[in-house]
Amino acid sequence: MSFVARRGNTLVLAICVLIALPVVTRNAVWTDSAALLGIYALLALSVGLSYGQAGILTLSQAAFASLGAYAAAICTVRWGWPPLADLPVALLLPALIAFPVARLVARLSPLATALSTLAIGSIIAIAIRSADDFTGGYMGIAGVPSIGFVKAPASYAWLIWAMVVIVVFLYENLCHSAYGRALNVLRFDQARAAADGVNPPMLVSAAFAISSSIAGVSGWLYAHYISFVSPESLDAHLSISALLMAVVGGAEFILGPILGTLLLDGLTRLLPAAELQGVYYGIALIVILLVARRGIFGLIEGGLAQVRQLRRSRSGEVTALEIEASRP
Amino acid sequence: MSGGLVAKGMEVSFGGVRALRGVDIVVSPGAVMGLIGRNGSGKSTLFNCITGFVRPSGGRVSVDGKDITGMRPHQVVAKGVGRTFQTPRLEARTSVLTAVTCGLYASVRSSLVGALFGSPWAMREERLLRERAEAEMERLGLANLRHVEVGKLSLGLLRLVEVARCLVSGARFVMLDEPAAGLTSVEKDKLAAEVRAVAARGLGVLLVEHNIDMVRQLCRSVAVLETGNVLCQGTPDEVLRNDDVIRSYLGALGDIEDAAGGWQ
Ligand SMILES: Nc1ncnc2c1ncn2[C@@H]1O[C@H](COP(=O)(O)OP(=O)(O)OP(=O)(O)O)[C@@H](O)[C@H]1O
Ligand SMILES: [Mg+2]
């Protein structure tokens, strides 16, 4: 397969960003929305990798994001590091926690694993709140500097969406590799994957660690963009929202979580009453679970498959059944 | 311990059922070892305990003298022992090519990070994997099914995909669990030719098969299992003349072949 064909998702996303952002950034309110949407899209993407690929229903992504955000705040405000120097910390710190945790819990049932991620998220949140000297406790940390050359909100919107495109590029590479295929196999049958030579708990944990790094980056961007972090900034509700966004869009599809983010969060921004957000999310989830278990992208894929089949039977191309029937 | 894949005194019980009661089996490089026995005699269980899917309560397994007893499945694969499943385990939506390429996982050298960044080295390896998978599919007559979803295949062809996935892995010992059930006679011939070719390349093959003709054609040596014991072992002709075997296994064979015929 050619370079282009293996990066269809990245290309589609890059083109959409290049078309939409110049228009969106003409309006100050929209620019801010676009920046925040990008941050949530990263968080939803991290859910996509964890849940859609590795099969870990994760409820800890916002906690990993807050690790990234606090890493940014502490490194720059407390220790006076230049911005960007804190990025490796924001990437690695969540992974260093996520990997061993996943190694411990990946063998459990899916439900138990999900609950463990919830627990880990709570532990991180509590630790951040109680380490006053270090994290500023309930007060949080203010005055996080902007990232060097990036100062205006519009530049942030560009930086954030560039990061989304980069993450999708990496994610797509992973999906087209032996590791991505192995994740697909073990999500539905661990024994089959093991017979291919896959070490299921190891691979799942590695994927979870990468997913937590993506969440870390979203937190890092958040801290520098908003310039303030507190325990409320990226709380457990956000973990659940990110999960919803991924599931609504289609967690197993690369662009599914981004579509879900745009639909859920984007539309609530357009809706008049912000208090209704919870209701709106609940309805979206119920509708999706009823009509499209695999999310909107799953629905689209199903439709495309039907069209393809129709066209094939019209054009008289051999179908699998005919191959079966003509077996020697 | 000698060369080859050697299992000695394998014992497995499931609750009260003693599925294996001290089974010895040796698979030599370059030879096809047959394993026959009536339904429930423990053939698949022997596969499972050699490959780490079931923990044996007794016995030792070694590959070329190195002990692999109690290793986990992926470690056994890393030691060069591949297997197929009697009931193919495939996700309906994957294409045949992808399914076969999955069998190459153990030979992948580029790292997860390399794959993530799409390094040129990882991309080149990816192309190579595809080529190896296509070549194996060609040999087994699966090439024109490349883009067909596995969910659309019959059980017979699914088994053949399983075999391709196992053979492509580069394992030095392959264990095939009833690969020919549900295949047409032309497909069986292709499979037999490939098994022979694989053995000629120096791989050791352990073949579970109810198709006596195929066993006779391919195997230098055959072991007969009965309720967890090796009833007898020898060349196909010796074994098939043995009175105990005739009573225990061949008597039941009519039923088994009827069952296999039902899948076609
Ligand atoms: N996971 C399991 N739990 C309990 N009992 C099992 C399990 N696997 C196999 N057995 C029992 O072990 C015995 C051997 O089964 P096995 O599947 O190894 O037979 P087989 O020779 O492969 O038969 P077949 O020709 O039908 O494939 C049977 O009595 C079976 O019921
Ligand atoms: Mg069996």
XYZ file of C-alpha atoms and ligand atoms in Angstrom:
624
model
C 0.000 0.000 0.000
C 1.252 3.458 -0.808
C 2.277 6.133 1.640
C -0.908 8.091 0.971
C -3.325 5.185 1.277
C -1.933 4.264 4.685
C -2.427 7.783 5.964
C -5.932 8.511 4.771
C -7.157 9.598 8.189
C -4.243 11.955 8.737
C -4.751 13.552 5.329
C -8.487 13.980 5.764
C -7.989 15.562 9.159
C -5.172 17.834 7.979
C -7.278 19.075 5.082
C -10.285 19.707 7.318
C -8.116 21.656 9.779
C -6.527 23.709 6.990
C -9.946 24.614 5.633
C -11.790 25.200 8.902
C -9.265 26.933 11.165
C -8.636 30.049 9.045
C -12.377 30.679 9.062
C -12.880 29.841 12.726
C -10.004 31.977 13.987
C -11.582 35.160 12.568
C -13.909 35.149 15.569
C -12.473 35.401 19.098
C -15.119 33.204 20.750
C -14.846 30.553 18.078
C -11.066 30.606 18.351
C -11.265 29.833 22.038
C -13.783 27.057 21.372
C -11.546 25.604 18.672
C -8.560 25.505 21.039
C -10.537 23.794 23.794
C -12.165 21.407 21.322
C -8.706 20.399 20.131
C -7.647 19.680 23.703
C -10.746 17.548 24.270
C -10.217 15.863 20.910
C -6.761 14.770 22.088
C -8.293 13.402 25.256
C -10.949 11.532 23.255
C -8.221 10.193 20.960
C -6.423 8.829 23.998
C -9.644 7.009 24.885
C -9.853 5.727 21.304
C -6.420 4.151 21.582
C -7.055 2.743 25.038
C -10.624 1.522 24.596
C -11.027 1.206 20.836
C -7.670 -0.497 20.241
C -6.404 -1.998 23.494
C -9.874 -2.731 24.883
C -9.325 -0.948 28.220
C -12.448 1.022 29.058
C -10.624 3.880 30.690
C -11.987 6.332 33.223
C -8.655 7.891 34.116
C -7.757 9.963 31.068
C -8.545 13.319 32.657
C -6.292 12.374 35.574
C -3.462 11.634 33.134
C -4.189 14.957 31.478
C -3.957 16.711 34.818
C -0.578 15.032 35.365
C 0.526 16.611 32.084
C -0.965 19.956 33.098
C 0.662 19.949 36.535
C 3.958 18.823 35.031
C 3.802 21.937 32.842
C 2.794 24.210 35.705
C 5.312 22.912 38.211
C 8.244 22.771 35.805
C 7.696 26.281 34.468
C 6.245 28.188 37.450
C 7.967 26.487 40.395
C 11.235 25.478 38.812
C 11.480 28.137 36.135
C 12.077 25.752 33.251
C 11.545 27.238 29.820
C 8.263 26.089 28.233
C 8.775 23.086 25.885
C 11.372 21.687 28.275
C 8.374 20.481 30.275
C 6.844 18.592 27.345
C 8.879 15.371 27.850
C 7.798 15.339 31.511
C 4.145 15.780 30.505
C 4.545 12.880 28.085
C 6.475 10.496 30.292
C 4.971 11.010 33.736
C 1.500 9.663 32.808
C 3.078 6.744 30.932
C 5.294 5.847 33.885
C 2.181 5.498 36.031
C -0.111 3.983 33.396
C 2.243 1.210 32.300
C 2.812 -0.574 35.634
C -0.834 -0.120 36.595
C -1.957 -1.698 33.345
C 0.542 -4.531 33.808
C -1.157 -5.270 37.112
C -4.768 -5.019 36.003
C -4.758 -6.000 32.322
C -5.317 -9.649 33.200
C -8.521 -8.876 35.068
C -11.972 -8.875 33.525
C -12.838 -5.801 31.424
C -15.118 -4.484 34.154
C -12.481 -4.887 36.847
C -9.932 -3.188 34.621
C -12.306 -0.275 34.028
C -12.866 0.086 37.765
C -9.118 0.016 38.349
C -8.655 2.912 35.950
C -11.359 4.785 37.838
C -9.470 4.111 41.068
C -6.156 5.229 39.611
C -7.788 8.418 38.380
C -9.138 9.138 41.871
C -5.790 8.408 43.493
C -4.030 10.819 41.161
C -6.654 13.503 41.839
C -6.390 13.029 45.607
C -2.593 13.060 45.482
C -2.649 16.328 43.533
C -5.054 17.916 46.010
C -3.143 16.840 49.087
C 0.378 17.722 47.945
C -0.239 21.402 48.789
C 3.349 22.617 48.808
C 3.982 21.192 45.447
C 0.713 21.536 43.545
C -0.918 24.431 45.341
C -3.654 22.138 46.684
C -7.169 23.451 46.024
C -5.791 26.802 44.886
C -3.919 25.321 41.979
C -1.069 27.060 40.160
C -1.540 30.286 38.269
C 0.708 32.108 35.821
C 1.794 29.232 33.622
C 3.728 30.978 30.855
C 2.773 30.593 27.230
C 4.820 28.412 24.942
C 7.479 30.800 23.644
C 6.431 32.034 20.242
C 2.815 30.922 20.728
C 0.928 33.680 22.505
C -2.306 34.723 20.786
C -5.335 32.393 21.124
C -5.333 31.881 17.363
C -1.749 30.596 17.487
C -2.799 28.229 20.255
C -5.681 26.950 18.158
C -3.197 26.223 15.368
C -0.664 24.620 17.701
C -3.310 22.449 19.361
C -4.807 21.240 16.100
C -1.347 20.629 14.691
C -0.789 18.406 17.702
C -4.067 16.587 16.980
C -2.891 15.930 13.419
C 0.490 14.663 14.652
C -1.173 12.321 17.139
C -3.501 10.997 14.446
C -0.470 10.443 12.210
C 1.272 8.375 14.909
C -1.941 6.564 15.772
C -2.515 5.680 12.126
C 1.063 4.380 11.812
C 0.438 2.191 14.825
C -2.809 0.833 13.383
C -1.072 -0.177 10.158
C 1.743 -1.978 11.956
C 2.057 -5.491 13.316
C 1.383 -4.059 16.775
C -1.868 -2.448 15.665
C -3.013 -5.673 14.051
C -2.077 -7.605 17.179
C -4.136 -5.202 19.311
C -7.076 -5.842 17.026
C -6.686 -9.576 17.415
C -6.301 -9.595 21.153
C -9.233 -7.272 21.719
C -11.560 -10.021 20.637
C -9.474 -13.118 21.358
C -6.430 -13.064 23.620
C -5.620 -16.732 23.034
C -5.496 -16.218 19.281
C -3.121 -13.287 19.741
C -0.931 -15.316 22.103
C -0.662 -18.064 19.477
C 0.698 -15.438 17.073
C 3.404 -14.725 19.642
C 1.827 -11.671 21.249
C 2.305 -11.098 24.968
C -1.201 -9.750 25.614
C -0.745 -7.979 28.976
C 2.506 -6.404 27.765
C 1.115 -5.035 24.499
C -2.095 -3.823 26.105
C -0.098 -2.038 28.792
C 2.179 -0.404 26.231
C -0.851 0.849 24.302
C -2.386 2.149 27.514
C 0.851 3.954 28.341
C 0.899 5.612 24.904
C -2.737 6.579 25.356
C -1.911 8.155 28.733
C 0.885 10.141 27.075
C -1.602 11.541 24.585
C -3.778 12.583 27.526
C -0.652 14.113 29.094
C -0.068 16.232 25.993
C -3.638 17.478 26.074
C -3.112 18.531 29.704
C 0.194 20.187 28.809
C -1.527 22.232 26.099
C -4.353 23.071 28.490
C -2.026 24.401 31.172
C -0.114 26.625 28.778
C -3.223 27.843 26.993
C -5.368 28.617 30.054
C -2.231 29.531 32.097
C -3.843 28.121 35.227
C -4.429 24.636 36.632
C -6.393 23.506 39.652
C -7.903 20.180 40.717
C -11.177 21.280 39.091
C -9.591 22.031 35.715
C -9.469 18.471 34.452
C -11.690 16.537 36.823
C -13.247 13.077 36.664
C -16.283 14.351 34.738
C -14.003 15.050 31.855
C -12.836 11.418 31.838
C -16.417 10.347 31.358
C -17.101 13.003 28.708
C -14.012 11.907 26.784
C -15.205 8.307 26.909
C -18.620 9.380 25.637
C -17.109 11.391 22.814
C -14.993 8.436 21.715
C -17.893 5.975 21.885
C -20.328 8.260 20.071
C -17.912 8.886 17.220
C -16.696 5.270 17.111
C -13.894 4.355 19.514
C -12.241 1.783 17.255
C -11.996 4.184 14.303
C -9.066 6.556 14.213
C -11.123 9.681 13.582
C -14.160 8.486 15.554
C -13.211 10.225 18.821
C -12.582 13.512 17.000
C -15.959 13.380 15.298
C -17.550 12.555 18.647
C -15.830 15.529 20.267
C -16.980 17.911 17.554
C -20.545 16.641 17.777
C -20.934 16.466 21.539
C -18.831 19.343 22.734
C -19.139 21.492 19.647
C -22.907 21.302 19.594
C -23.274 21.947 23.328
C -21.333 25.155 22.789
C -23.932 26.183 20.253
C -26.831 25.172 22.492
C -28.296 27.916 24.692
C -28.353 26.270 28.140
C -24.996 24.982 29.351
C -26.660 23.219 32.305
C -28.351 20.892 29.851
C -25.001 19.422 28.778
C -25.384 16.330 30.967
C -28.845 15.624 29.600
C -27.624 16.098 26.083
C -24.679 13.703 26.599
C -26.962 11.123 28.185
C -29.367 11.227 25.261
C -26.522 10.973 22.765
C -25.146 7.897 24.522
C -28.520 6.148 24.648
C -29.205 6.881 20.992
C -25.774 5.594 19.989
C -26.108 2.419 22.048
C -29.508 1.784 20.471
C -28.782 2.481 16.810
C -25.003 2.231 16.369
C -22.995 0.180 18.838
C -19.826 1.012 16.929
C -20.485 4.725 16.854
C -21.170 7.036 13.955
C -18.148 5.811 12.044
C -19.382 2.254 12.496
C -22.677 3.298 10.955
C -20.898 4.936 8.016
C -18.679 1.913 7.486
C -21.664 -0.428 7.536
C -23.406 1.726 4.932
C -20.326 1.851 2.716
C -19.933 -1.920 2.900
C -23.503 -2.351 1.721
C -23.032 0.044 -1.164
C -19.831 -1.730 -2.180
C -21.578 -5.087 -2.105
C -24.437 -3.757 -4.219
C -22.083 -2.285 -6.787
C -20.088 -5.503 -6.881
C -23.100 -7.717 -7.490
C -24.250 -5.290 -10.229
C -20.887 -5.237 -11.980
C -20.756 -9.027 -11.821
C -17.498 -9.133 -9.867
C -16.936 -12.433 -8.076
C -18.119 -12.498 -4.506
C -16.777 -14.647 -1.726
C -19.762 -16.955 -1.999
C -19.122 -17.518 -5.668
C -15.495 -18.280 -4.926
C -16.730 -20.821 -2.392
C -19.138 -22.310 -4.907
C -16.503 -22.596 -7.614
C -13.953 -24.333 -5.358
C -12.343 -27.204 -7.238
C 17.263 -34.473 26.034
C 17.418 -35.044 22.310
C 16.718 -32.632 19.452
C 13.257 -31.910 18.170
C 10.081 -31.077 19.980
C 9.858 -33.547 22.821
C 6.984 -33.977 25.258
C 7.488 -36.550 28.005
C 4.916 -37.882 30.449
C 2.376 -35.137 29.846
C -0.455 -35.187 32.358
C -3.474 -32.905 32.362
C -6.708 -33.111 34.323
C -9.797 -30.949 34.082
C -11.459 -31.292 37.447
C -12.108 -35.026 37.646
C -11.408 -35.746 33.970
C -7.876 -36.975 33.355
C -7.490 -35.806 29.780
C -3.828 -36.859 29.466
C -2.244 -39.609 31.534
C 1.434 -39.548 30.716
C 1.733 -38.989 26.988
C 5.140 -39.088 25.267
C 5.575 -37.647 21.831
C 8.591 -36.626 19.738
C 8.437 -34.409 16.676
C 11.697 -34.490 14.741
C 12.851 -31.735 12.407
C 12.039 -32.557 8.808
C 9.414 -35.162 9.651
C 5.636 -35.225 9.843
C 4.377 -36.919 12.979
C 0.762 -38.011 12.881
C -1.525 -37.952 15.881
C -4.831 -39.779 15.643
C -7.452 -40.910 18.082
C -11.167 -40.777 18.531
C -13.044 -37.656 19.651
C -12.181 -36.675 23.181
C -9.027 -38.796 23.324
C -6.928 -35.747 24.218
C -5.303 -34.645 20.964
C -6.194 -30.986 21.269
C -5.378 -31.051 24.949
C -1.887 -32.291 24.099
C -1.539 -29.319 21.724
C -2.728 -26.974 24.415
C -0.336 -28.174 27.061
C 2.682 -28.204 24.745
C 1.944 -24.641 23.635
C 1.248 -23.244 27.098
C -2.506 -22.756 26.827
C -3.152 -25.411 29.453
C -0.822 -25.960 32.376
C 0.143 -29.634 32.606
C 0.099 -31.222 36.043
C 3.039 -33.400 35.066
C 5.545 -33.954 32.307
C 8.184 -31.924 30.527
C 8.318 -30.280 27.116
C 11.551 -29.345 25.391
C 12.590 -27.842 22.075
C 15.991 -28.949 20.798
C 16.955 -29.825 24.342
C 15.786 -26.571 25.918
C 13.085 -26.960 28.516
C 9.917 -24.982 27.737
C 7.587 -26.580 30.274
C 5.144 -24.130 31.826
C 6.090 -21.257 29.509
C 3.321 -18.934 28.457
C 1.974 -19.226 24.888
C 3.875 -16.273 23.429
C 7.112 -17.571 24.933
C 6.518 -20.954 23.335
C 6.017 -19.207 19.992
C 9.283 -17.371 20.545
C 10.974 -20.759 20.973
C 9.823 -21.668 17.473
C 6.670 -23.713 18.074
C 3.547 -22.662 16.160
C 0.052 -24.104 16.214
C -3.380 -23.867 14.673
C -6.683 -24.097 16.485
C -9.135 -26.849 15.675
C -11.917 -24.271 15.700
C -10.551 -21.300 13.800
C -10.506 -18.183 15.933
C -10.805 -15.274 13.571
C -12.606 -11.981 13.711
C -15.229 -11.933 10.967
C -14.293 -8.551 9.558
C -10.549 -9.031 8.984
C -9.406 -9.808 5.456
C -7.654 -13.078 4.683
C -4.415 -11.209 3.953
C -4.507 -9.376 7.271
C -5.275 -12.575 9.162
C -2.301 -14.348 7.614
C -0.035 -11.343 8.172
C -0.943 -11.489 11.873
C 0.871 -14.829 11.974
C 4.145 -13.004 11.343
C 4.055 -11.090 14.625
C 6.810 -13.140 16.229
C 9.247 -12.291 13.446
C 8.730 -8.519 13.688
C 11.970 -6.753 14.601
C 11.037 -3.076 14.529
C 10.034 -1.674 17.882
C 6.691 -0.245 18.934
C 8.230 3.228 18.862
C 9.573 2.628 15.354
C 6.106 1.540 14.249
C 4.538 4.588 15.889
C 6.794 7.014 14.029
C 6.529 5.048 10.784
C 10.310 4.796 10.489
C 11.582 3.786 7.042
C 12.910 0.598 8.576
C 9.506 -0.265 10.040
C 7.811 0.533 6.723
C 10.217 -1.689 4.829
C 9.619 -4.519 7.276
C 5.869 -4.050 6.891
C 6.213 -4.500 3.123
C 8.300 -7.601 3.692
C 5.696 -9.110 6.022
C 3.048 -8.584 3.384
C 5.177 -10.268 0.749
C 5.823 -13.276 2.961
C 2.125 -13.586 3.758
C 1.202 -13.347 0.068
C 3.738 -16.019 -0.850
C 2.331 -18.426 1.725
C -1.210 -17.750 0.542
C -0.105 -18.417 -3.011
C 1.297 -21.823 -2.016
C -1.915 -22.807 -0.226
C -4.163 -21.578 -3.038
C -5.583 -18.703 -1.021
C -4.206 -15.907 -3.184
C -7.476 -14.938 -4.858
C -9.190 -14.675 -1.479
C -6.704 -11.977 -0.365
C -9.265 -9.238 0.276
C -12.202 -11.414 1.267
C -13.396 -11.000 4.848
C -12.796 -14.187 6.805
C -16.374 -14.116 8.072
C -17.507 -15.013 4.560
C -15.451 -18.207 4.311
C -16.521 -21.765 4.982
C -15.062 -23.610 7.941
C -12.759 -25.548 5.617
C -11.200 -22.432 4.112
C -10.963 -20.846 7.549
C -8.846 -23.782 8.655
C -6.650 -23.261 5.632
C -6.220 -19.599 6.602
C -5.241 -20.792 10.079
C -2.653 -23.106 8.544
C -1.240 -20.272 6.437
C -1.073 -18.056 9.515
C 0.844 -20.739 11.379
C 3.219 -21.760 8.566
C 4.154 -18.184 7.732
C 5.359 -17.545 11.273
C 8.778 -19.035 10.700
C 8.275 -21.582 13.467
C 10.600 -24.591 13.426
C 7.855 -26.869 14.701
C 4.244 -26.540 13.618
C 1.273 -28.305 15.142
C -1.798 -28.532 12.911
C -5.107 -29.509 14.491
C -7.325 -31.187 11.855
C -6.319 -28.813 9.035
C -7.987 -30.788 6.240
C -11.489 -31.135 7.653
C -13.980 -29.529 5.288
C -11.595 -29.090 2.357
C -12.300 -30.254 -1.189
C -9.985 -32.898 -2.603
C -8.018 -30.383 -4.676
C -7.537 -28.189 -1.616
C -6.478 -31.225 0.386
C -3.842 -31.999 -2.231
C -2.531 -28.442 -2.059
C -2.398 -28.645 1.712
C -0.640 -32.010 1.627
C 1.909 -30.703 -0.871
C 2.594 -27.678 1.339
C 2.953 -29.798 4.481
C 5.396 -32.021 2.638
C 7.325 -29.011 1.354
C 7.460 -27.524 4.812
C 8.853 -30.745 6.243
C 11.359 -30.900 3.400
C 12.576 -27.450 4.481
C 13.424 -29.026 7.831
C 10.396 -28.112 9.924
C 8.915 -30.652 12.282
C 5.165 -31.111 11.849
C 2.703 -32.588 14.319
C -0.476 -33.371 12.424
C -3.807 -34.229 13.994
C -5.985 -35.595 11.249
C -8.982 -37.872 10.880
C -8.357 -38.259 7.181
C -6.503 -41.582 7.114
C -5.370 -41.202 3.504
C -3.694 -37.951 4.294
C -2.006 -39.401 7.376
C -0.785 -42.337 5.334
C 0.558 -40.047 2.607
C 2.357 -37.594 4.830
C 3.445 -39.188 8.070
C 6.562 -41.161 8.694
C 5.305 -42.057 12.131
C 1.911 -42.004 13.811
C 0.822 -42.076 17.448
C -2.653 -43.178 18.468
C -4.203 -41.608 21.535
C -6.929 -43.213 23.547
C -8.436 -41.607 26.665
C -5.228 -39.783 27.412
C -2.788 -42.615 26.755
C -0.657 -43.424 23.747
C -2.236 -46.672 22.572
C 0.505 -47.399 20.065
C 2.997 -45.742 17.804
C 4.739 -46.680 14.560
C 4.603 -46.265 10.816
C 1.113 -45.593 9.451
C 0.837 -49.140 8.094
C 1.893 -50.769 11.367
C -0.478 -48.645 13.361
C -3.430 -49.118 11.078
C -2.981 -52.912 11.204
C -2.894 -52.965 14.990
C -5.933 -54.744 16.460
C -6.342 -52.349 19.365
C -6.307 -49.403 17.009
C -8.838 -51.002 14.759
C -11.100 -51.646 17.710
C -10.645 -48.284 19.428
C -10.272 -45.845 16.592
C -11.041 -47.150 13.147
C -14.344 -48.531 14.390
C -15.353 -45.031 15.384
C -13.927 -43.451 12.256
C -17.097 -43.842 10.208
C -18.907 -41.561 12.625
C -16.087 -39.020 12.626
C -15.927 -38.812 8.850
C -19.675 -38.358 8.726
C -19.270 -35.466 11.121
C -16.467 -33.967 9.058
C -18.512 -34.391 5.912
C -21.259 -32.345 7.463
C -19.039 -29.230 7.276
C -18.412 -29.374 3.589
N -11.146 -26.836 28.845
C -11.612 -28.047 29.190
N -12.303 -28.211 30.337
C -12.765 -29.417 30.706
N -12.575 -30.528 29.997
C -11.924 -30.458 28.846
C -11.399 -29.204 28.378
N -10.753 -29.421 27.207
C -10.895 -30.735 26.958
N -11.565 -31.361 27.926
C -11.854 -32.799 27.998
O -10.637 -33.452 27.778
C -10.827 -34.596 26.964
C -9.946 -34.500 25.756
O -10.426 -33.482 24.908
P -9.682 -33.025 23.576
O -10.378 -31.817 23.068
O -8.251 -32.932 23.855
O -9.962 -34.228 22.608
P -9.606 -34.398 21.055
O -8.846 -35.638 20.929
O -8.988 -33.158 20.539
O -11.033 -34.583 20.411
P -11.594 -34.120 18.979
O -11.222 -35.177 17.991
O -13.075 -34.070 19.179
O -11.023 -32.802 18.691
C -12.306 -34.651 26.636
O -12.915 -35.546 27.542
C -12.777 -33.250 26.887
O -14.110 -33.253 27.294
Mg -9.470 -31.796 19.156
